[in-house]
Coordinates of C-alpha atoms and ligand atoms in Angstrom, one line a residue:
Chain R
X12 CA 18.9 -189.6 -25.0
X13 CA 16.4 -189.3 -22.2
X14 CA 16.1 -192.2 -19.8
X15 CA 13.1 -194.0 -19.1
X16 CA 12.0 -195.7 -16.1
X17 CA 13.1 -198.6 -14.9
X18 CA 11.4 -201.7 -14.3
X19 CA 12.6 -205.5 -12.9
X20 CA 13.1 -207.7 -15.2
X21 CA 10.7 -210.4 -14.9
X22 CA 9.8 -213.7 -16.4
X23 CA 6.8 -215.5 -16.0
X24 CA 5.6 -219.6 -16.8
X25 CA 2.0 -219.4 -18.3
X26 CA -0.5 -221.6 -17.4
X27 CA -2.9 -221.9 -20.5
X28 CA -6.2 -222.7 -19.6
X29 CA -5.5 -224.0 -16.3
X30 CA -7.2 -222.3 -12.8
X31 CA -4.0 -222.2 -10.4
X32 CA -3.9 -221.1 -7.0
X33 CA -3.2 -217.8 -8.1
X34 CA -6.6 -217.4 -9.7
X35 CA -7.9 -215.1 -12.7
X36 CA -7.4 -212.0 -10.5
X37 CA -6.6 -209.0 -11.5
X38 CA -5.3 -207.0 -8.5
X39 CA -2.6 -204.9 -10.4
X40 CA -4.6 -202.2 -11.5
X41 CA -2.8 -199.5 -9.6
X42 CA -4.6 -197.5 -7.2
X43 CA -3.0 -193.9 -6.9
X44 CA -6.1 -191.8 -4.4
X45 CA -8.1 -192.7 -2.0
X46 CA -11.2 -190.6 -2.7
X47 CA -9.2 -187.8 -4.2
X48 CA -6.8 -187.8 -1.6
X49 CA -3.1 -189.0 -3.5
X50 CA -1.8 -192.4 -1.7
X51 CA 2.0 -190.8 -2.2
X52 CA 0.6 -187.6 -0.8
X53 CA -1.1 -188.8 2.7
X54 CA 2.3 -191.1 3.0
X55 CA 4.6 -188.2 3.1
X56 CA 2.3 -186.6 5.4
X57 CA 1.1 -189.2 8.0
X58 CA 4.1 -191.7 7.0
X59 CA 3.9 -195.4 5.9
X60 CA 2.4 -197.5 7.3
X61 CA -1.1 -195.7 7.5
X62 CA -4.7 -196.4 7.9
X63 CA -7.2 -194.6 5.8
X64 CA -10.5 -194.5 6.6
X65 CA -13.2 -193.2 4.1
X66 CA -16.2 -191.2 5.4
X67 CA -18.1 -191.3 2.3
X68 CA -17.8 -195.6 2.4
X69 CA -18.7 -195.3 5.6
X70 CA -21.8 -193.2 5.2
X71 CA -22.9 -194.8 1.5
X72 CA -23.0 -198.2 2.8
X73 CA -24.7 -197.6 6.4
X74 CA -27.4 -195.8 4.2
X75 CA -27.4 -198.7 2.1
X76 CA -27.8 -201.3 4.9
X77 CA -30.7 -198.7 6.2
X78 CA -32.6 -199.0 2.7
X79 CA -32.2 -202.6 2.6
X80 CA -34.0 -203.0 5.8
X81 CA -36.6 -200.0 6.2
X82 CA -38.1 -200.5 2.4
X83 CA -38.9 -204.3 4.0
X84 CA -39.7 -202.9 7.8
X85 CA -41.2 -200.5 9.3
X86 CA -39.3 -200.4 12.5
X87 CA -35.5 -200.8 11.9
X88 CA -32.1 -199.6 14.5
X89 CA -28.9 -200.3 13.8
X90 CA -26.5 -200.0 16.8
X91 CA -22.9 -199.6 16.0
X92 CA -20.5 -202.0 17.4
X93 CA -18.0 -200.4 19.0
X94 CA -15.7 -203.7 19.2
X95 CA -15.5 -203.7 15.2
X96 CA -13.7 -199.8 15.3
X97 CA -14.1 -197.9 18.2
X98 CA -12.1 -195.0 16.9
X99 CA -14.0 -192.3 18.4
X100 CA -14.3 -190.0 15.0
X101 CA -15.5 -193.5 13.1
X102 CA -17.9 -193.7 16.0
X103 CA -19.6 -190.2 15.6
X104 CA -19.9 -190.8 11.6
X105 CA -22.3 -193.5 12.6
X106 CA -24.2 -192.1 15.2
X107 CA -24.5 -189.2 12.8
X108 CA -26.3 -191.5 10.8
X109 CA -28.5 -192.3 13.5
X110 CA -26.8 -195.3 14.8
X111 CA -26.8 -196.3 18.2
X112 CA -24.2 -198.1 20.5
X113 CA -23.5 -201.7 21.1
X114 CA -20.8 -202.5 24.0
X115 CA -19.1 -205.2 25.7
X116 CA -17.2 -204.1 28.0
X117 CA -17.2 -201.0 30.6
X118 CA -14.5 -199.7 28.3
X119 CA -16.1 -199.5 25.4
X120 CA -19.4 -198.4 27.5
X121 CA -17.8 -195.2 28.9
X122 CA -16.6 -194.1 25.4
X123 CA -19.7 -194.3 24.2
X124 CA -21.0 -192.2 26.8
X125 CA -18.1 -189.6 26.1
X126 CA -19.0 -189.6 22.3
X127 CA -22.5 -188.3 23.2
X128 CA -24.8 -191.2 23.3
X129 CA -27.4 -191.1 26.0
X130 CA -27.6 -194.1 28.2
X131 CA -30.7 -195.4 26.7
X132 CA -29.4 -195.8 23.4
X133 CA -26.4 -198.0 24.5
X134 CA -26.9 -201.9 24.6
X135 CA -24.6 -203.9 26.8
X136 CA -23.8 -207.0 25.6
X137 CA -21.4 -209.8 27.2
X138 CA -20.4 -212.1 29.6
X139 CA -18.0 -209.1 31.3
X140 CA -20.0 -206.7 32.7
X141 CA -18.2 -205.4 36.3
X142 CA -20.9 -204.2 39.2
X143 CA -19.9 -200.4 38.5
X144 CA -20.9 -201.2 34.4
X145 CA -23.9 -203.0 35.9
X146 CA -24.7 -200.3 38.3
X147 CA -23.7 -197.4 35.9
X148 CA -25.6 -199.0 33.1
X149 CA -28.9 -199.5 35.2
X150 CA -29.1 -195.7 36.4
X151 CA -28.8 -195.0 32.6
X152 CA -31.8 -197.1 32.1
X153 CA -29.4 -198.6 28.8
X154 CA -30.4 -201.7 27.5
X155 CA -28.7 -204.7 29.4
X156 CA -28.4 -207.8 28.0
X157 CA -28.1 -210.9 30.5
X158 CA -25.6 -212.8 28.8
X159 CA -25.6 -215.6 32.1
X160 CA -27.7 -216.3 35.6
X161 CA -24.9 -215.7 37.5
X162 CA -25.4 -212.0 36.0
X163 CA -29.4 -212.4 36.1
X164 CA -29.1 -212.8 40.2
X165 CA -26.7 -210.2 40.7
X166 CA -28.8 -207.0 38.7
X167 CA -31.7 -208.9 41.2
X168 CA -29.3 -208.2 43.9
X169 CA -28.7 -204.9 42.5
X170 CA -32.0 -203.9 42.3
X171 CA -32.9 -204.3 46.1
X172 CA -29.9 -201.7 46.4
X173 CA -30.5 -199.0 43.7
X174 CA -34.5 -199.4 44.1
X175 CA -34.0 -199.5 40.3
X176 CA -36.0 -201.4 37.2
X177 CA -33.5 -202.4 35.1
X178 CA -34.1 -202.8 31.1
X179 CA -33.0 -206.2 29.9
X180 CA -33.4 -208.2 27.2
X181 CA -31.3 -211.7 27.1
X182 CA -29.0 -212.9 24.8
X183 CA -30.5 -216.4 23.0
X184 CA -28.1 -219.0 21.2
X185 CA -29.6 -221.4 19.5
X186 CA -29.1 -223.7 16.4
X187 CA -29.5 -221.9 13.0
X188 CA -28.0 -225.1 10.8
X189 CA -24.9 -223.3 10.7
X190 CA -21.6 -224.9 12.4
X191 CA -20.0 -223.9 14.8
X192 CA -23.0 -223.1 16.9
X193 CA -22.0 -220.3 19.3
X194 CA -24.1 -221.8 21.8
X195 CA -20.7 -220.2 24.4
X196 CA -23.0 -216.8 24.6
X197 CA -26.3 -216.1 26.8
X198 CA -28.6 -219.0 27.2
X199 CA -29.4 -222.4 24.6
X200 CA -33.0 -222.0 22.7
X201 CA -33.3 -225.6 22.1
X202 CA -32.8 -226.9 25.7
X203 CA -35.3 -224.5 26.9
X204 CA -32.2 -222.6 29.3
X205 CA -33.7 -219.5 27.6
X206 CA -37.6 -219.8 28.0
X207 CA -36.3 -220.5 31.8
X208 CA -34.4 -217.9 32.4
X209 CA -37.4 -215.5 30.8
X210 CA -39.4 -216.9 33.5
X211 CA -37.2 -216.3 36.3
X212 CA -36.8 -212.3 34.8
X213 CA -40.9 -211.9 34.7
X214 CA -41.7 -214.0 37.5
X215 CA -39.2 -212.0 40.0
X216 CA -40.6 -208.9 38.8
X217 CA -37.8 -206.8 39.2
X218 CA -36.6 -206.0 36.2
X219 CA -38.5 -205.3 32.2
X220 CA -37.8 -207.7 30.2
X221 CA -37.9 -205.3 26.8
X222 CA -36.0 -207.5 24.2
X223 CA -34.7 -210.3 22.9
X224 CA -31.5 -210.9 21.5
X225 CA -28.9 -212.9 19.5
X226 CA -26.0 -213.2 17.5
X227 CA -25.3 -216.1 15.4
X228 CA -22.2 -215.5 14.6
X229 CA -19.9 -213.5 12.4
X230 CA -19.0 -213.3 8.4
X231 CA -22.5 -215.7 7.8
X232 CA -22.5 -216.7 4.4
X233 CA -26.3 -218.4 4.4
X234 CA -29.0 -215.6 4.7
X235 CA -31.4 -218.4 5.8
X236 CA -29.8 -219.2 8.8
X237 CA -31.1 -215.6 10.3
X238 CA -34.4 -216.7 9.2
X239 CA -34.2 -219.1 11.4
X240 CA -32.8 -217.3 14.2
X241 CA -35.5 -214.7 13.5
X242 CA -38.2 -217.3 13.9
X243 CA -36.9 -219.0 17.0
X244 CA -36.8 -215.7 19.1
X245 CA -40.1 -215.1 17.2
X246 CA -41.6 -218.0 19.0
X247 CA -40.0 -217.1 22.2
X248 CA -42.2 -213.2 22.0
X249 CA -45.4 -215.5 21.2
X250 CA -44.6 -218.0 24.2
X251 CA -44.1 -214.9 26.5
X252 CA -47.1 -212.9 24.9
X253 CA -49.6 -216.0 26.0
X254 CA -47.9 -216.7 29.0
X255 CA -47.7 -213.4 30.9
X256 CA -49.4 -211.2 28.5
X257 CA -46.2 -209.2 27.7
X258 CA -45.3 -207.6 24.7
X259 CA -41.5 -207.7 23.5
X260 CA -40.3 -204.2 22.3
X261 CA -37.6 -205.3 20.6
X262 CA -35.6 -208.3 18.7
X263 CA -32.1 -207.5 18.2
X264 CA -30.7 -209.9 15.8
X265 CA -26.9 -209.4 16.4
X266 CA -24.1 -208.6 13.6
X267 CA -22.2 -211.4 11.3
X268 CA -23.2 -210.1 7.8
X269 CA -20.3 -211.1 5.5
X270 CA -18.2 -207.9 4.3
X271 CA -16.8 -208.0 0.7
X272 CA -13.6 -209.7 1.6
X273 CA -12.2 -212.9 0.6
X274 CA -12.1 -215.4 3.1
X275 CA -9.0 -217.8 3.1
X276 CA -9.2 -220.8 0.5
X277 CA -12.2 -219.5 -1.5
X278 CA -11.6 -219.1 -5.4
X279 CA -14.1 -216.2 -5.4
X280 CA -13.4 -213.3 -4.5
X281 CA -15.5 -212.3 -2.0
X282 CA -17.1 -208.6 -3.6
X283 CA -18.7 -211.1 -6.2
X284 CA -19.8 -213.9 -4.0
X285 CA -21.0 -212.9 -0.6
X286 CA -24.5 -212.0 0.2
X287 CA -26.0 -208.5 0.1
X288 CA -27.7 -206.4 2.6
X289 CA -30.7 -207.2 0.8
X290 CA -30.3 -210.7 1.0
X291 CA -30.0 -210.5 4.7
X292 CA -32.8 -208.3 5.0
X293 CA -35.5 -210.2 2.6
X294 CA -34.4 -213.4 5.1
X295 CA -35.3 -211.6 8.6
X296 CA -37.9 -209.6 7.4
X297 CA -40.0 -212.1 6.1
X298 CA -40.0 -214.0 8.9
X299 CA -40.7 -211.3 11.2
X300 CA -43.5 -210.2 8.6
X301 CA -44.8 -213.5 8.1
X302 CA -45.4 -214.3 11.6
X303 CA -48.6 -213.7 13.8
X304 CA -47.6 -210.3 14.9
X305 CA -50.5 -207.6 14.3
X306 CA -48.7 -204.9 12.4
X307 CA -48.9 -202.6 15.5
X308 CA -47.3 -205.0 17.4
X309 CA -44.3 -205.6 15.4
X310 CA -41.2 -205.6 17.5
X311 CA -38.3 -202.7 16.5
X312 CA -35.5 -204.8 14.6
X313 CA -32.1 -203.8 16.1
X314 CA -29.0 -204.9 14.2
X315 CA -25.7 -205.2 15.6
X316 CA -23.8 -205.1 12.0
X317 CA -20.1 -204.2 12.5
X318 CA -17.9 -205.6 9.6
X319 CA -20.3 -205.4 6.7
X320 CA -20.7 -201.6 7.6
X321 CA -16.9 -200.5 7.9
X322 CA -14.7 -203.1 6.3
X323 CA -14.5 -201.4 2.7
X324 CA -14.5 -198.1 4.4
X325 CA -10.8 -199.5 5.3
X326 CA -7.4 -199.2 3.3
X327 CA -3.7 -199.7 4.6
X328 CA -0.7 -198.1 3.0
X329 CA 2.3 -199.5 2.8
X330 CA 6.0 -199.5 1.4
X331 CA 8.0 -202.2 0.0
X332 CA 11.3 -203.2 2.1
X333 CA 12.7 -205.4 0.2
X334 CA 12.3 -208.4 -2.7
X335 CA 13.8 -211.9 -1.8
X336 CA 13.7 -215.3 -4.0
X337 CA 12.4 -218.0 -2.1
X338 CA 14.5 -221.4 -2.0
X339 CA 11.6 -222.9 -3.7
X340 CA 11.7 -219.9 -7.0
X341 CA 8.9 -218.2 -5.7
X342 CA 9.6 -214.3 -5.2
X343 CA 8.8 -213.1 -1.3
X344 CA 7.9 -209.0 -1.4
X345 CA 8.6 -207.8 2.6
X346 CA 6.3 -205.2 3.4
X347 CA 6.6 -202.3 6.4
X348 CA 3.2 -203.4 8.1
X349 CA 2.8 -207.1 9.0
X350 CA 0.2 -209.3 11.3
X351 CA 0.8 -207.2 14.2
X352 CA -1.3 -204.4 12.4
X353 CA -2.9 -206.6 10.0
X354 CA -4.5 -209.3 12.2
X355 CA -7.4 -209.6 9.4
X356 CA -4.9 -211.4 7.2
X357 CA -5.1 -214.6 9.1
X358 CA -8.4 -215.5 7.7
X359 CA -8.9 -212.9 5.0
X360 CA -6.9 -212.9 1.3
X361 CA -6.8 -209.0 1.3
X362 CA -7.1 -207.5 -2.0
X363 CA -3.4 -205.8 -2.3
X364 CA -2.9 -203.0 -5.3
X365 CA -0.1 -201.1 -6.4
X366 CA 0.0 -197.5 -5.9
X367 CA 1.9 -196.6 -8.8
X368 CA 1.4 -197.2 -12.6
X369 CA 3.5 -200.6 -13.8
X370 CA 3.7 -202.2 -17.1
X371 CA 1.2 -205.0 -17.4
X372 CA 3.4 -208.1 -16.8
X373 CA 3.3 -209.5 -13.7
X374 CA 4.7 -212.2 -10.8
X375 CA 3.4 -214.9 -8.6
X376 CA 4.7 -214.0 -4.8
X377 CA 4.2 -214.2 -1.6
X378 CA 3.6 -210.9 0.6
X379 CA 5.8 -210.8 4.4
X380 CA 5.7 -208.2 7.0
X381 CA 8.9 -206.8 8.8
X382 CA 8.4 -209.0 11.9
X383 CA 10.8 -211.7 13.0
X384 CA 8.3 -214.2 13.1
X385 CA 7.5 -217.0 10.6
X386 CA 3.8 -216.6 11.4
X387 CA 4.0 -212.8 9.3
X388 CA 2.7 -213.7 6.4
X389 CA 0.2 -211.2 4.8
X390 CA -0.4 -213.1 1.4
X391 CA 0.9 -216.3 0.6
X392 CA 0.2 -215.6 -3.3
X393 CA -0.5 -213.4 -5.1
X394 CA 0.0 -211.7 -8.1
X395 CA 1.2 -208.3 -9.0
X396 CA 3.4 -206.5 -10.9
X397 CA 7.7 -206.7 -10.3
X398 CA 7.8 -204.1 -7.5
X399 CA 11.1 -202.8 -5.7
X400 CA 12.1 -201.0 -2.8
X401 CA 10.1 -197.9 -1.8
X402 CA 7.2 -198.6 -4.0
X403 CA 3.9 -197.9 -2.1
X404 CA 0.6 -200.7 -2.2
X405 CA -2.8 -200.4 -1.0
X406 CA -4.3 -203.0 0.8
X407 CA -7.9 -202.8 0.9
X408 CA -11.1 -203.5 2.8
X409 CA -9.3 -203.5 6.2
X410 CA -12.2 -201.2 8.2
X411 CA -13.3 -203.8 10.6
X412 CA -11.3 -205.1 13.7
X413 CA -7.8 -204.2 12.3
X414 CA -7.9 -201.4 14.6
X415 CA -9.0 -202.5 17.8
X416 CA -7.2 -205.9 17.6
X417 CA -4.2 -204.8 16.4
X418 CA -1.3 -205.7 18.8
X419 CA 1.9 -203.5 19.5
X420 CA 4.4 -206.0 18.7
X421 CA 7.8 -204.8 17.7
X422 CA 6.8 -202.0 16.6
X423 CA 4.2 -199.6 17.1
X424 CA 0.8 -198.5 15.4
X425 CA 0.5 -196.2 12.9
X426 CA -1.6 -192.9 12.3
X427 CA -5.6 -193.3 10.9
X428 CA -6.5 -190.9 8.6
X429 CA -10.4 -190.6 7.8
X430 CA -10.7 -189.0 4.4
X431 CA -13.5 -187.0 4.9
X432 CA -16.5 -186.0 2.3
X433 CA -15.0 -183.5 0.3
X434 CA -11.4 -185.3 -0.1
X435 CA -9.6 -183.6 2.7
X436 CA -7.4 -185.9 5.0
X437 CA -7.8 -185.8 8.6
X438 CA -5.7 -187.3 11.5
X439 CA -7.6 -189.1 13.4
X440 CA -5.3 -191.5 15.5
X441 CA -1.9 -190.2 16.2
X442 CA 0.4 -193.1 16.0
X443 CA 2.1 -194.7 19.2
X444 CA 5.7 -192.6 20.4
X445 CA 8.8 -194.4 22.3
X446 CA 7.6 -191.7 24.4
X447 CA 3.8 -192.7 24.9
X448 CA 4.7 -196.3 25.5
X449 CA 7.5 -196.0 27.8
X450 CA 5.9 -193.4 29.6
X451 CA 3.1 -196.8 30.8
X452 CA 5.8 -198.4 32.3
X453 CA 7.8 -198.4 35.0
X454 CA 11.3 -199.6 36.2
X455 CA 11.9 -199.9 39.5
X456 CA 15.3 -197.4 40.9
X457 CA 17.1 -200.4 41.6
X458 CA 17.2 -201.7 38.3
X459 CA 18.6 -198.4 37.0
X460 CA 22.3 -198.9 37.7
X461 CA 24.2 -201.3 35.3
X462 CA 27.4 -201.3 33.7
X463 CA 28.1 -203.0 30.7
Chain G
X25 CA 25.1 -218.5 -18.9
X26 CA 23.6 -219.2 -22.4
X27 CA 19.8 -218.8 -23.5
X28 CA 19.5 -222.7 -25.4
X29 CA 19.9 -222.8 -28.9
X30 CA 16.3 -224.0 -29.8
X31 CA 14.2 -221.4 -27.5
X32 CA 12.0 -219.2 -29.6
X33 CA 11.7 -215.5 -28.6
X34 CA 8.7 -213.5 -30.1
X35 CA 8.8 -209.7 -30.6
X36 CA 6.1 -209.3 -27.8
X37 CA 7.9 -211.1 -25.1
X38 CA 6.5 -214.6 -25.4
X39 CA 9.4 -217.2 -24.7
X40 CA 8.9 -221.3 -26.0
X41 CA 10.7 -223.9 -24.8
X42 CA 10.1 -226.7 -27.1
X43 CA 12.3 -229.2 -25.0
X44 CA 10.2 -228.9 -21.9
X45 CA 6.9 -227.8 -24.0
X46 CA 7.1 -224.1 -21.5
X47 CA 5.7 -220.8 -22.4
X48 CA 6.8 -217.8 -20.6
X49 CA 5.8 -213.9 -20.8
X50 CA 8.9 -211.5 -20.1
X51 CA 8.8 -207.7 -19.5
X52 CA 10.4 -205.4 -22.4
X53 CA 13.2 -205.1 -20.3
X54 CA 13.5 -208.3 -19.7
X55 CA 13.1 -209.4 -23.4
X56 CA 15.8 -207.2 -23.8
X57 CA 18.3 -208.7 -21.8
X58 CA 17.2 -212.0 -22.9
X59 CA 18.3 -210.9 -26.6
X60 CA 21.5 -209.4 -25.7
X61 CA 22.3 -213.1 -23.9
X62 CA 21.3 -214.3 -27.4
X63 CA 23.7 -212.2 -29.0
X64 CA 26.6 -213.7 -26.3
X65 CA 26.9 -210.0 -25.1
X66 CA 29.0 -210.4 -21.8
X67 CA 27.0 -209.2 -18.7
X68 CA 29.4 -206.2 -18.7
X69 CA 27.9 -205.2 -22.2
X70 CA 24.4 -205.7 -20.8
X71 CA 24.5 -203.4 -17.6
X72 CA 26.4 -200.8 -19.4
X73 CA 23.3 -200.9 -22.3
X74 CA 21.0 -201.1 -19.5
X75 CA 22.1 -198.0 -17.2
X76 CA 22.7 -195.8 -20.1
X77 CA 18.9 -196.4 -20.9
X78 CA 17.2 -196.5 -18.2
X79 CA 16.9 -194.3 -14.8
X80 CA 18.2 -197.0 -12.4
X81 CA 21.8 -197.8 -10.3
X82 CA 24.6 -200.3 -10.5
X83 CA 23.3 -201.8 -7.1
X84 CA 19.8 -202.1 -8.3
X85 CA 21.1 -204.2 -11.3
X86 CA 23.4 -205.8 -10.0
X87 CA 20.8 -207.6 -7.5
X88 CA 18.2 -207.5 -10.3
X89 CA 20.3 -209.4 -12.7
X90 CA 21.5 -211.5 -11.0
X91 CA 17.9 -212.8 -10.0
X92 CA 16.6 -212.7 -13.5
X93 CA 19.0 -215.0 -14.2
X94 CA 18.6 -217.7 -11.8
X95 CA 15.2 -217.8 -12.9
X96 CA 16.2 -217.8 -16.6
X97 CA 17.9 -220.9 -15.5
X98 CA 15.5 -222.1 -13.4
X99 CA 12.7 -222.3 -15.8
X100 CA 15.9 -223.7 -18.5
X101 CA 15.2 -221.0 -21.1
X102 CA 19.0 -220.7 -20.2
X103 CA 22.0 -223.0 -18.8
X104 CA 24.6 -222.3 -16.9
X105 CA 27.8 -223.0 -18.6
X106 CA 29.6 -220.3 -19.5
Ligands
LIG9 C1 -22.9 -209.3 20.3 C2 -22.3 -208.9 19.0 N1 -23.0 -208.0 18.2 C3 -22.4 -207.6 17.0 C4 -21.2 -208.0 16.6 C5 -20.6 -207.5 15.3 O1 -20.5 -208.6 14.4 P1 -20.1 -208.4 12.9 O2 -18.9 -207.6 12.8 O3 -19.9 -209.8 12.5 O4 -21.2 -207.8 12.2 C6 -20.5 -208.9 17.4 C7 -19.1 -209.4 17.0 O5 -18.6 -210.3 17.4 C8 -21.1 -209.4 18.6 O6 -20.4 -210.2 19.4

């Protein structure tokens, strides 16, 4: 008699008719390719864990995002935030989409320089910007965006060196009805700190004032509040257009469009309850349309959007370790990728599938990584179907910030694949070697010599 | 370990305990372990039915029966006296 294949035995309570905390969902439907690529496939190639990127996510939703906006605009940029996944090959997909770059650091400046992008189609945003990024930045006439006056006087003092007119814009926070206010970035609309510091840029004539900018803050489920936003800087172009008789080029209006992820705590999942790009776009769009501006007038709309662009693009492989029963009867599945890699799943209940088929019967658990740490918990239920050792899952929309925030904690980070159009894998981060990390350290000759 | 007396078992897998008014859902394999209990096979008689029939090890039974189990007793479809 032939064998067939195995299969935990499992048991399950049933809770007729009553919503638990483990909700309706049905994450078990096994997911065996990423865009024709096999999971099992590109983990005995690049190894487990492993980030997949998808190029054809990447590209379908940034057009997407486009279409929202220029079928409701007539001038639209989006500028690609390099902080959300700097990964130089995820970089050039957008700016083969026509995307600029948005920085916040020298760092993050200098790559996008490297990846191509001329210096006037980087905008510098942040508090942290070093005289050789000021400097630098200013003799590539990028956009600058004066997050503070202790930065306003020193690009004046700059400018009496380099015999330079910088391109600024300042950053505005303000009160949109949403709370927290980020009011911790550039200067307060309400207490007129920003309508001051646009006098001191005009009246010191040193510099073009050329934009206006904010960013209310990130994963913003109320469209409305960027209506808002839209209409306060909207009010700042007017005051400045009476005023001094200026025209603003452009109103930059930041990132923080939700992704379709599921934020801690919610009981909807978050692909059928956050907003849509159109839903962002009808809000800004209509105020910019409905204001005074002539239509020739009409500032260019730059957006800043970094997790609704590249957050679905994202998927994580991993491998089960290992099944424990909790003291309490709840069943604990130990993954090989934890918080260290997975930093999203502090605020985020990721979407985790199977990559193999499984009967339909299912369990409640709770998902761990390997770390020694009690803090490691990737899921703290959810339910899918008896899993053992070896057995591969997908986590999904993991795109944004995972890999730039990801810490090398105990163990090191893994490969990133991007899948590219036509199915074919393609390394595109190796992952870290004892080799590469020990070779960043050094331990001084004296300390060499022990016995044991 | 004995399933109770008055706990129904349906064809499909669906497990009622009318003492504490619980439904459960088991896995075909499952159900069939839970069946051989009824019968009183030992668990010597189960893993030897089990690893003839399916593509699995001692080890992997031996830890997975032994967790089935506790949660057969946990939820009281079964008790624990031998
Ligand atoms: C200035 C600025 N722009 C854009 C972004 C991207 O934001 P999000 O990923 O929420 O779209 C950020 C993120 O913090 C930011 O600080």
């Amino acid at each position: 008699m032939e064998k067939i294949r195995y299969e935990r035995p499992v048991i399950k309570k049933l809770n007729t008719g009553v919503m638990n905390k483990y909700g309706t969902r049905t994450e078990y439907t096994p997911v065996t390719n990423i865009d024709g690529a096999r999971v099992k496939d590109l983990i005995s190639e690049f190894g487990s864990p492993l980030f997949v990127m998808s190029e054809q996510t990447i590209r379908k939703t940034y057009k997407d995002a486009v279409r929202a906006f220029t079928t409701r605009y007539p001038k639209v940029q989006f500028a690609w935030s390099y902080k959300t996944h700097y990964n130089n090959a995820i970089c050039s997909v957008f700016h083969q989409e026509g995307s600029w770059s948005e920085v916040v650091s020298g760092f993050e400046y200098n790559k996008a320089l490297l990846n191509g992008v001329p210096g006037n189609k980087i905008i510098f945003n942040g508090p942290d910007k070093t005289d050789d990024d000021l400097i630098l930045a200013i003799n590539n006439e990028s956009m600058i965006h004066i997050d503070h006056l202790d930065e306003l006087y020193r690009i004046i003092e700059l400018t009496d060196e380099l015999k330079k007119r910088p391109k600024v814009a300042i950053r505005v926070n303000m009160d949109t009805g949403v709370y927290p206010m980020w009011d911790r970035f550039g200067f307060n609309y309400e207490s007129g700190q920003a309508w001051d510091a646009i006098n001191k840029i005009i009246l010191t004539n040193k510099m073009d004032l050329i934009g206006l900018h904010t960013h209310i803050g990130t994963f913003m489920l109320t469209p409305s509040a960027y209506a808002v936003a839209a209409t306060k800087l909207l009010d700042l172009a007017f005051h400045i257009k009476s005023k001094f008789g200026k025209n603003i080029t452009y109103i930059d209006m930041g990132g923080g469009f939700a992704s379709r992820n599921t934020l801690k705590g919610s009981y909807l999942m978050g692909a059928d309850s956050v907003p849509t790009f159109d839903d962002y776009a009808e809000a800004i769009c209509s105020a910019l349309l409905n204001s005074e501006y002539s239509k020739e007038d009409l500032p260019l709309l730059i957006l800043e959007s970094g997790r609704s662009l590249v957050d679905e693009a994202g998927f994580l492989l991993g491998t089960v370790l290992a099944n424990k029963r909790l003291s309490d009867g709840r069943k604990a599945t130990i993954m090989d990728f934890g918080v260290n890699i997975l930093f999203t799943s502090f605020w985020y209940e990721h979407k985790i599938s199977p990559a193999q088929e499984f009967s339909h019967y299912t369990e409640d658990s709770v998902i761990y990584g390997p770390l020694c740490m009690n803090i490691d918990v990737i899921r703290e239920n959810i339910t899918l179907p008896p899993m053992k050792k070896g057995d591969n899952v997908v986590v999904h929309t993991v795109g944004a910030y995972n890999m730039t925030q990801w810490m090398q904690f105990i163990a090191m980070r893994p490969n990133i694949v991007m899948i590219d159009m036509d199915g074919k894998p393609h390394l595109i981060r190796k992952k870290e070697t004892l080799e590469y990390m020990n070779s960043l350290e050094i331990t001084p000759e004296y300390l060499k010599d022990f016995k044991l | 370990m004995k399933i109770k007396k008055n706990v129904a078992i349906s064809e499909s897998g669906f497990i009622f305990n009318p003492t504490t008014g619980d439904s459960f859902s088991t896995n075909p394999i499952g159900l069939e372990i839970i069946r051989m209990l009824k019968d009183d096979k030992s668990k010597d008689e189960i893993r030897k039915s089990i690893l003839s029939k399916y593509i699995t090890d001692e080890s992997t039974f031996e830890k997975d029966y032994y967790d089935f189990v506790m949660m057969l007793q946990t939820n009281q479809v079964a008790d624990d006296s031998e």
